[in-house]
Amino acid sequence: MENKLIKTNYPALYTLIIVFFFWGFIAAGNSVFIPFCKNYFHLDQFQSQLIDFAFYTAYYLGALLLFIFSTFSGKDLVGKWGYKKSIVYGLLFSALGAGAMIVAVEVNVYIGMLLGLFTVALGFSLQQTAANPFAVLLGDPKTGASRVNLGGGINSFGTTIGPLVIGFALFGTFEKISDSEIANLPLDKVVFLYIGVGLLFLLAASLFYFSKKVPAGISNEPMEKANKALNTLVIMTILLFAMFAPVFLSYKSEVAIQVDQLQAQLKSLVDPASIEQLKLQIKEIAHPLEIQRMLWLAGALIVVVGGLIFANVKAQKNPEGWGAMRYPQLVLGMIALFLYVGVEVAIGSNLGELLTLKEFGSLQSSQITPYVSMYWGSMMIGRWAGAITAFNLTKTTKNILLIIVPLVAFSIIIGVNAMAGFEMSHLYYYVVCILIQIGAFYLSKEKPARTLIVFGLFGIIAMTVGLLSSGTVAIYSFLAGGLACSIMWSSIFSLSIVGLGKYTAQGSAFLVMMILGGGVIPPIQGKLADIIGIHNSYLLPLLGFAYIVFFAIAVKSVLKKQGINIDDVEAEGSH
């Protein structure tokens, strides 16, 4: 019997790609929103990073709730609803979040904005759970990876555009605005932005729901039981919030109120000697409280990492009830993905504060947009280059494109920012970092473990140079963290799920939950910055890259013991 050619459903694919764009647009825009909110609401660095905490924790909780419901029903809930309906529900939830953001902006409440972003991201969590398998379903399964990579490329374009649009909405101009003036800015353009975003969510939901060309995508695959793994994740979540709660409550303590009063008093002083004396007094009072907060946050990190290691140790002794967590490559990969997402988000989210330092140019929040755009654009550069391998091209063509594609992507980022009115000449020489990344691709030889080691070392070197220098060299080094991170999701993902057999889908769900790192690591770096300074706080991403290199080395040994040849593993997955 002759096999029929399965045609790609392009109308449905193009509609789906809009959803991929949304994820990148909003997520990267948060990096501009954070320094704005810090100045507008007079927050410390930790409090400003709660934007990431709200956004990425929603991803985790959404994935965890889906897993809980699926476990009790015995079937994958998203598959039962159908990928089409799941994306529609997700978009409607995100539209609700956009509405909440509008209300929060109108009443000028920071917590309300956090709740709005949380709701938007909760919708994203449902969309992302359905979108990747749905992209594979919309044509020949053999070319499914190419459609997922296309979505990833559009997602990365959204991360480049997002900071520009959201920056304009916040500051109302691309001209320089001092941080002291930010508190007096009207937020009407933010309202218009989220009205537009909310309407786009509704429009996309309508296109999906009413389109007869978009298949339902119903899947009735049974869910593998993993009650012990589920219990561990629930307990871990409760403990995680228990660690964050004392930090939140400490901002209403007597010491915190006293510090706020002294800082308000500081603004009215003009005598330099009096200012220095009061700063020392504030530091003496606040330091013990900051250390206490840091210990609680370190506890949150230990809860996640320790909880996952505990699960695997228990599963090794008795695998019954642990599901995919019986596999050490998955648990090590969950920690790696947790740290990778955390590092990726933390570098960009703390960048705005770093650039306010004198040795980094004393920039105002309204001036950081091109740097944030270049950081997230670096992710696009790497992912576009990484997507080349998904196409059936000759070795020579691949090698040529591996040079051309990153340079074209770099030109697009420069061009888009220049069109927005930003002076970009100070970023022209960043092309040197991109040439180093191109060299890293050649060294990687399309092998996930080798890729992780090479790009992990690239990240370690970039952070080390950034920590030991200042000015343009340091800025380029920290921006290069985006180049190092760009291909890590797919490499970590593919190495973590290899050899899982019937537990592959469950393992994939556990890995998606580790987007939680984007909610935990940035606030920890923010609090570290409050204690040792924003520049020195980049020690945390350095440690994250170090673990990723360790994972790449350790997983080779783990898979070898299971009789799996590491060279046979191909990169897959999209973020």
XYZ file of N, CA, C and O in Angstrom, residues 132-279:
592
model
N 3.412 22.598 21.511
C 4.496 21.820 20.898
C 3.999 20.519 20.254
O 4.296 20.254 19.080
N 3.226 19.671 20.984
C 2.707 18.463 20.318
C 1.723 18.795 19.194
O 1.620 18.057 18.208
N 1.008 19.929 19.325
C 0.049 20.342 18.299
C 0.784 20.697 17.001
O 0.329 20.365 15.907
N 1.948 21.369 17.140
C 2.741 21.728 15.955
C 3.174 20.480 15.203
O 3.183 20.448 13.965
N 3.507 19.426 15.926
C 3.909 18.155 15.314
C 2.719 17.530 14.588
O 2.850 16.959 13.501
N 1.526 17.671 15.171
C 0.304 17.072 14.632
C -0.143 17.718 13.317
O -0.848 17.099 12.527
N 0.296 18.965 13.065
C -0.208 19.714 11.917
C 0.494 19.390 10.593
O 0.580 20.221 9.702
N 0.993 18.183 10.455
C 1.645 17.777 9.215
C 2.344 16.447 9.381
O 2.044 15.681 10.308
N 3.277 16.171 8.493
C 4.043 14.924 8.546
C 4.863 14.882 9.834
O 5.622 15.808 10.116
N 4.716 13.812 10.642
C 5.480 13.713 11.884
C 6.992 13.838 11.679
O 7.707 14.317 12.559
N 7.467 13.425 10.494
C 8.910 13.492 10.208
C 9.420 14.928 10.163
O 10.596 15.192 10.427
N 8.537 15.873 9.805
C 8.944 17.281 9.736
C 8.415 18.080 10.933
O 8.443 19.301 10.938
N 7.942 17.347 11.954
C 7.389 17.991 13.146
C 8.396 18.884 13.856
O 8.062 19.992 14.303
N 9.645 18.412 13.953
C 10.695 19.187 14.628
C 10.914 20.527 13.937
O 11.162 21.552 14.599
N 10.795 20.549 12.608
C 10.980 21.797 11.851
C 9.892 22.801 12.192
O 10.162 24.005 12.318
N 8.640 22.319 12.381
C 7.544 23.228 12.723
C 7.715 23.773 14.143
O 7.436 24.938 14.403
N 8.191 22.910 15.062
C 8.460 23.356 16.430
C 9.598 24.387 16.422
O 9.525 25.413 17.103
N 10.630 24.133 15.625
C 11.748 25.070 15.520
C 11.314 26.399 14.909
O 11.811 27.461 15.304
N 10.384 26.339 13.936
C 9.852 27.564 13.342
C 9.140 28.391 14.411
O 9.329 29.607 14.514
N 8.324 27.694 15.228
C 7.649 28.373 16.338
C 8.655 28.986 17.298
O 8.481 30.121 17.760
N 9.741 28.234 17.579
C 10.786 28.736 18.467
C 11.471 29.968 17.900
O 11.811 30.908 18.633
N 11.679 29.982 16.572
C 12.300 31.138 15.917
C 11.422 32.373 16.016
O 11.915 33.480 16.270
N 10.107 32.193 15.828
C 9.163 33.310 15.940
C 9.060 33.770 17.396
O 8.962 34.964 17.686
N 9.110 32.803 18.328
C 9.120 33.128 19.755
C 10.314 34.034 20.074
O 10.189 35.043 20.785
N 11.473 33.693 19.531
C 12.680 34.479 19.770
C 12.581 35.867 19.144
O 13.112 36.836 19.684
N 11.901 35.964 17.991
C 11.687 37.292 17.388
C 10.822 38.146 18.309
O 11.051 39.343 18.468
N 9.850 37.489 18.956
C 9.010 38.193 19.940
C 9.820 38.724 21.104
O 9.547 39.812 21.625
N 10.860 37.966 21.513
C 11.703 38.427 22.630
C 12.530 39.646 22.238
O 12.930 40.429 23.100
N 12.788 39.811 20.943
C 13.550 40.975 20.464
C 12.658 42.207 20.364
O 13.069 43.315 20.705
N 11.424 42.008 19.893
C 10.480 43.119 19.702
C 9.849 43.560 21.029
O 9.617 44.744 21.261
N 9.573 42.583 21.915
C 8.875 42.864 23.171
C 9.450 44.020 23.982
O 8.716 44.943 24.366
N 10.781 44.017 24.265
C 11.353 45.119 25.049
C 11.146 46.490 24.404
O 10.936 47.489 25.105
N 11.187 46.558 23.065
C 11.008 47.828 22.361
C 9.591 48.371 22.537
O 9.395 49.530 22.885
N 8.607 47.502 22.305
C 7.201 47.921 22.385
C 6.824 48.270 23.828
O 6.208 49.304 24.096
N 7.212 47.397 24.767
C 6.857 47.632 26.167
C 7.623 48.835 26.723
O 7.083 49.620 27.501
N 8.882 49.012 26.279
C 9.648 50.196 26.673
C 8.966 51.474 26.226
O 8.858 52.446 26.986
N 8.465 51.473 24.986
C 7.766 52.658 24.472
C 6.461 52.903 25.228
O 6.099 54.038 25.535
N 5.749 51.809 25.547
C 4.487 51.931 26.291
C 4.720 52.493 27.693
O 3.924 53.289 28.202
N 5.830 52.101 28.324
C 6.117 52.553 29.692
C 6.614 53.989 29.733
O 6.173 54.790 30.568
N 7.549 54.312 28.827
C 8.190 55.630 28.891
C 7.563 56.643 27.946
O 7.833 57.842 28.059
N 6.734 56.159 26.998
C 6.025 57.061 26.097
C 6.916 57.703 25.056
O 6.466 58.523 24.265
N 8.205 57.367 25.064
C 9.170 57.961 24.150
C 10.421 57.096 24.136
O 10.619 56.287 25.032
N 11.251 57.286 23.120
C 12.553 56.622 23.105
C 13.655 57.580 23.552
O 14.830 57.275 23.476
N 13.227 58.786 24.005
C 14.196 59.754 24.514
C 14.552 59.412 25.959
O 13.825 58.717 26.651
N 15.682 60.000 26.421
C 16.146 59.756 27.790
C 15.201 60.390 28.809
O 14.831 61.554 28.696
N 14.793 59.580 29.790
C 13.980 60.064 30.916
C 14.702 59.647 32.184
O 15.067 58.480 32.340
N 14.924 60.595 33.093
C 15.654 60.258 34.321
C 14.796 59.367 35.212
O 13.562 59.453 35.192
N 15.466 58.505 36.008
C 14.741 57.587 36.887
C 13.899 58.335 37.916
O 12.859 57.838 38.360
N 14.331 59.537 38.295
C 13.570 60.325 39.282
C 12.255 60.833 38.694
O 11.316 61.135 39.416
N 12.204 60.914 37.343
C 10.978 61.397 36.679
C 9.967 60.278 36.441
O 8.800 60.550 36.145
N 10.419 59.027 36.541
C 9.563 57.882 36.202
C 8.300 57.838 37.065
O 7.208 57.528 36.577
N 8.445 58.156 38.365
C 7.293 58.084 39.287
C 6.161 59.022 38.872
O 5.005 58.823 39.272
N 6.482 60.034 38.048
C 5.456 60.999 37.628
C 4.898 60.725 36.229
O 4.070 61.490 35.735
N 5.356 59.639 35.612
C 4.884 59.324 34.261
C 3.447 58.798 34.279
O 3.088 58.014 35.160
N 2.631 59.209 33.309
C 1.290 58.608 33.194
C 1.399 57.204 32.614
O 2.259 56.944 31.771
N 0.542 56.303 33.055
C 0.614 54.911 32.587
C -0.471 54.580 31.568
O -0.810 53.420 31.365
N -1.020 55.629 30.913
C -2.119 55.386 29.965
C -1.689 54.497 28.799
O -2.459 53.673 28.302
N -0.402 54.625 28.370
C 0.062 53.803 27.245
C 0.177 52.327 27.638
O 0.028 51.442 26.800
N 0.434 52.056 28.927
C 0.471 50.669 29.403
C -0.932 50.072 29.335
O -1.112 48.908 28.973
N -1.918 50.896 29.681
C -3.320 50.462 29.585
C -3.653 50.125 28.129
O -4.225 49.073 27.832
N -3.249 51.025 27.205
C -3.516 50.788 25.783
C -2.793 49.521 25.301
O -3.335 48.749 24.507
N -1.553 49.327 25.790
C -0.780 48.141 25.412
C -1.523 46.867 25.795
O -1.688 45.966 24.969
N -1.997 46.807 27.050
C -2.658 45.576 27.506
C -4.073 45.435 26.960
O -4.587 44.319 26.869
N -4.698 46.548 26.576
C -5.965 46.442 25.842
C -5.685 45.767 24.499
O -6.392 44.836 24.091
N -4.611 46.235 23.833
C -4.216 45.645 22.548
C -3.848 44.182 22.683
O -4.296 43.339 21.892
N -3.025 43.863 23.708
C -2.598 42.478 23.936
C -3.803 41.593 24.247
O -3.946 40.489 23.714
N -4.707 42.088 25.114
C -5.909 41.333 25.477
C -6.783 41.045 24.268
O -7.284 39.918 24.103
N -6.937 42.059 23.396
C -7.741 41.876 22.183
C -7.084 40.868 21.232
O -7.771 40.070 20.583
N -5.750 40.894 21.164
C -5.031 39.921 20.333
C -5.210 38.503 20.862
O -5.354 37.548 20.084
N -5.187 38.358 22.201
C -5.446 37.041 22.802
C -6.835 36.543 22.389
O -7.008 35.384 22.003
N -7.833 37.437 22.471
C -9.211 37.074 22.126
C -9.342 36.756 20.630
O -10.049 35.817 20.237
N -8.631 37.553 19.806
C -8.669 37.332 18.359
C -8.067 35.970 18.014
O -8.639 35.197 17.232
N -6.920 35.658 18.619
C -6.261 34.368 18.369
C -7.147 33.213 18.834
O -7.258 32.185 18.152
N -7.795 33.395 19.995
C -8.704 32.362 20.508
C -9.866 32.141 19.534
O -10.265 30.996 19.278
N -10.392 33.250 18.969
C -11.494 33.151 17.995
C -11.053 32.430 16.730
O -11.788 31.590 16.190
N -9.835 32.770 16.258
C -9.320 32.123 15.047
C -9.218 30.612 15.235
O -9.581 29.839 14.353
N -8.734 30.213 16.409
C -8.609 28.781 16.705
C -9.983 28.125 16.822
O -10.234 27.073 16.240
N -10.842 28.756 17.584
C -12.132 28.141 17.905
C -13.027 27.991 16.673
O -13.664 26.952 16.473
N -13.072 29.037 15.822
C -14.015 29.024 14.701
C -13.427 28.450 13.414
O -14.160 28.160 12.481
N -12.101 28.290 13.381
C -11.492 27.759 12.158
C -11.785 26.266 11.993
O -11.497 25.461 12.878
N -12.352 25.928 10.838
C -12.641 24.521 10.551
C -11.388 23.778 10.082
O -11.365 22.552 10.027
N -10.340 24.568 9.749
C -9.094 23.959 9.268
C -8.172 23.540 10.400
O -7.178 22.865 10.182
N -8.488 23.990 11.617
C -7.672 23.621 12.778
C -8.263 22.359 13.397
O -9.394 22.365 13.880
N -7.533 21.241 13.385
C -8.065 19.990 13.943
C -8.206 20.052 15.456
O -7.547 20.852 16.122
N -9.066 19.205 16.003
C -9.312 19.201 17.461
C -8.076 18.749 18.226
O -7.796 19.236 19.324
N -7.334 17.812 17.664
C -6.101 17.347 18.303
C -6.336 16.581 19.591
O -5.581 16.725 20.562
N -7.376 15.768 19.605
C -7.690 14.996 20.811
C -6.777 13.772 20.904
O -6.544 13.073 19.913
N -6.247 13.536 22.092
C -5.373 12.384 22.329
C -5.839 11.668 23.591
O -6.045 12.308 24.622
N -6.018 10.378 23.505
C -6.494 9.610 24.660
C -5.420 8.715 25.266
O -5.692 7.621 25.748
N -4.181 9.201 25.207
C -3.075 8.434 25.780
C -3.247 8.316 27.298
O -3.510 9.314 27.975
N -3.110 7.115 27.849
C -3.237 6.967 29.310
C -2.032 7.590 30.024
O -0.935 7.643 29.481
N -2.256 8.072 31.245
C -1.184 8.668 32.055
C -0.550 7.593 32.933
O -1.261 6.823 33.580
N 0.770 7.540 32.931
C 1.469 6.604 33.820
C 1.370 7.129 35.256
O 1.510 8.321 35.508
N 1.092 6.217 36.191
C 0.941 6.606 37.591
C 2.289 6.975 38.213
O 3.308 6.346 37.938
N 2.270 8.023 39.021
C 3.488 8.443 39.724
C 3.068 9.184 40.997
O 3.364 10.370 41.175
N 2.352 8.470 41.884
C 1.784 9.108 43.079
C 2.848 9.677 44.020
O 2.682 10.747 44.582
N 3.951 8.923 44.182
C 5.014 9.395 45.079
C 5.683 10.650 44.517
O 6.009 11.577 45.263
N 5.867 10.669 43.194
C 6.449 11.849 42.545
C 5.521 13.049 42.709
O 5.973 14.166 43.009
N 4.215 12.800 42.550
C 3.230 13.864 42.704
C 3.239 14.417 44.130
O 3.256 15.641 44.335
N 3.238 13.531 45.117
C 3.263 13.962 46.522
C 4.506 14.795 46.827
O 4.434 15.811 47.537
N 5.637 14.366 46.270
C 6.897 15.094 46.486
C 6.819 16.496 45.894
O 7.237 17.480 46.532
N 6.276 16.607 44.684
C 6.154 17.915 44.029
C 5.211 18.846 44.807
O 5.484 20.042 44.938
N 4.118 18.289 45.321
C 3.165 19.106 46.100
C 3.816 19.599 47.391
O 3.725 20.788 47.738
N 4.488 18.689 48.114
C 5.183 19.074 49.365
C 6.272 20.105 49.071
O 6.427 21.092 49.798
N 7.007 19.886 47.980
C 8.070 20.808 47.567
C 7.499 22.207 47.296
O 8.087 23.225 47.694
N 6.331 22.258 46.665
C 5.678 23.534 46.358
C 5.263 24.260 47.633
O 5.471 25.475 47.769
N 4.669 23.511 48.573
C 4.246 24.109 49.852
C 5.457 24.672 50.600
O 5.433 25.801 51.108
N 6.542 23.876 50.654
C 7.763 24.319 51.343
C 8.389 25.532 50.645
O 8.922 26.423 51.304
N 8.307 25.553 49.317
C 8.867 26.667 48.549
C 8.183 27.985 48.925
O 8.852 28.992 49.197
N 6.862 27.963 48.965
C 6.130 29.175 49.338
C 6.323 29.506 50.817
O 6.303 30.670 51.206
N 6.524 28.461 51.642
C 6.805 28.683 53.070
C 8.135 29.409 53.261
O 8.306 30.163 54.224
N 9.084 29.191 52.345
C 10.376 29.875 52.409
C 10.264 31.330 51.950
O 10.943 32.213 52.468
N 9.427 31.572 50.951
C 9.271 32.931 50.442
C 8.409 33.796 51.369
O 8.607 35.007 51.448
N 7.446 33.163 52.071
C 6.496 33.917 52.907
C 7.177 34.818 53.949
O 6.825 36.003 54.065
N 8.164 34.320 54.737
C 8.814 35.193 55.722
C 9.521 36.394 55.081
O 9.604 37.460 55.701
N 10.023 36.195 53.860
C 10.692 37.305 53.160
C 9.662 38.385 52.816
O 9.895 39.584 53.043
N 8.501 37.954 52.280
C 7.442 38.914 51.960
C 6.980 39.654 53.220
O 6.839 40.880 53.227
N 6.740 38.897 54.299
C 6.226 39.472 55.549
C 7.234 40.415 56.208
O 6.842 41.359 56.901
N 8.533 40.164 55.961
C 9.576 40.988 56.597
C 9.531 42.443 56.142
O 10.058 43.328 56.803
N 8.897 42.701 54.993
C 8.808 44.076 54.488
C 7.790 44.910 55.276
O 7.698 46.119 55.091
N 7.025 44.251 56.152
C 6.083 44.960 57.036
C 6.587 44.973 58.480
O 5.888 45.422 59.377
N 7.805 44.475 58.710
C 8.363 44.413 60.068
C 8.767 45.808 60.550
O 8.907 46.748 59.753
N 8.989 45.930 61.871
C 9.372 47.219 62.461
C 10.699 47.722 61.890
O 10.854 48.917 61.624
N 11.645 46.795 61.707
C 12.958 47.176 61.164
C 12.805 47.708 59.738
O 13.405 48.736 59.381
N 12.003 47.024 58.921
C 11.802 47.449 57.532
C 11.131 48.822 57.472
O 11.512 49.668 56.645
N 10.157 49.045 58.333
C 9.471 50.346 58.382
C 10.451 51.446 58.794
O 10.451 52.554 58.239
N 11.320 51.131 59.785
C 12.330 52.096 60.228
C 13.298 52.444 59.089
O 13.631 53.619 58.891
N 13.712 51.416 58.332
C 14.606 51.628 57.189
C 13.927 52.506 56.137
O 14.544 53.431 55.589
N 12.648 52.248 55.849
C 11.890 53.053 54.877
C 11.822 54.518 55.310
O 11.968 55.430 54.485
N 11.598 54.742 56.604
C 11.517 56.108 57.134
C 12.851 56.839 56.994
O 12.895 58.019 56.623
N 13.949 56.115 57.277
C 15.285 56.717 57.162
C 15.634 57.010 55.700
O 16.269 58.026 55.395
N 15.190 56.128 54.794
C 15.452 56.358 53.367
C 14.656 57.550 52.844
O 15.146 58.302 51.996
N 13.445 57.728 53.373
C 12.647 58.903 53.016
C 13.328 60.178 53.531
O 13.344 61.216 52.853
N 13.899 60.066 54.728
C 14.620 61.191 55.336
C 15.879 61.526 54.514
O 16.254 62.689 54.363
N 16.504 60.500 53.969
C 17.728 60.649 53.173
C 17.501 61.542 51.955
O 18.374 62.324 51.568
N 16.328 61.438 51.353
C 16.009 62.206 50.148
C 15.957 63.705 50.401
O 16.157 64.514 49.494
N 15.670 64.076 51.657
C 15.540 65.506 51.978
C 16.876 66.151 52.361
O 16.969 67.370 52.482
N 17.907 65.330 52.561
C 19.215 65.864 52.975
C 20.008 66.397 51.775
O 19.901 65.879 50.669
N 20.817 67.436 52.037
C 21.654 68.014 50.986
C 23.140 68.000 51.370
O 24.017 68.013 50.509
N 23.422 67.986 52.671
C 24.802 67.978 53.150
C 25.440 66.606 52.905
O 24.951 65.598 53.431
N 26.554 66.519 52.123
C 27.197 65.239 51.797
C 27.592 64.417 53.021
O 27.425 63.198 53.033
N 28.110 65.088 54.052
C 28.543 64.374 55.262
C 27.346 63.736 55.963
O 27.416 62.582 56.419
N 26.233 64.465 56.035
C 25.016 63.946 56.675
C 24.438 62.783 55.888
O 23.944 61.809 56.463
N 24.523 62.900 54.557
C 24.013 61.830 53.681
C 24.791 60.535 53.913
O 24.203 59.462 54.080
N 26.132 60.645 53.949
C 26.981 59.469 54.162
C 26.737 58.835 55.529
O 26.696 57.622 55.671
N 26.572 59.688 56.532
C 26.337 59.204 57.902
C 25.020 58.437 57.992
O 24.944 57.366 58.612
N 23.973 58.985 57.344
C 22.657 58.330 57.376
C 22.676 57.026 56.570
O 22.052 56.036 56.968
N 23.429 57.013 55.465
C 23.556 55.789 54.662
C 24.188 54.667 55.483
O 23.759 53.506 55.408
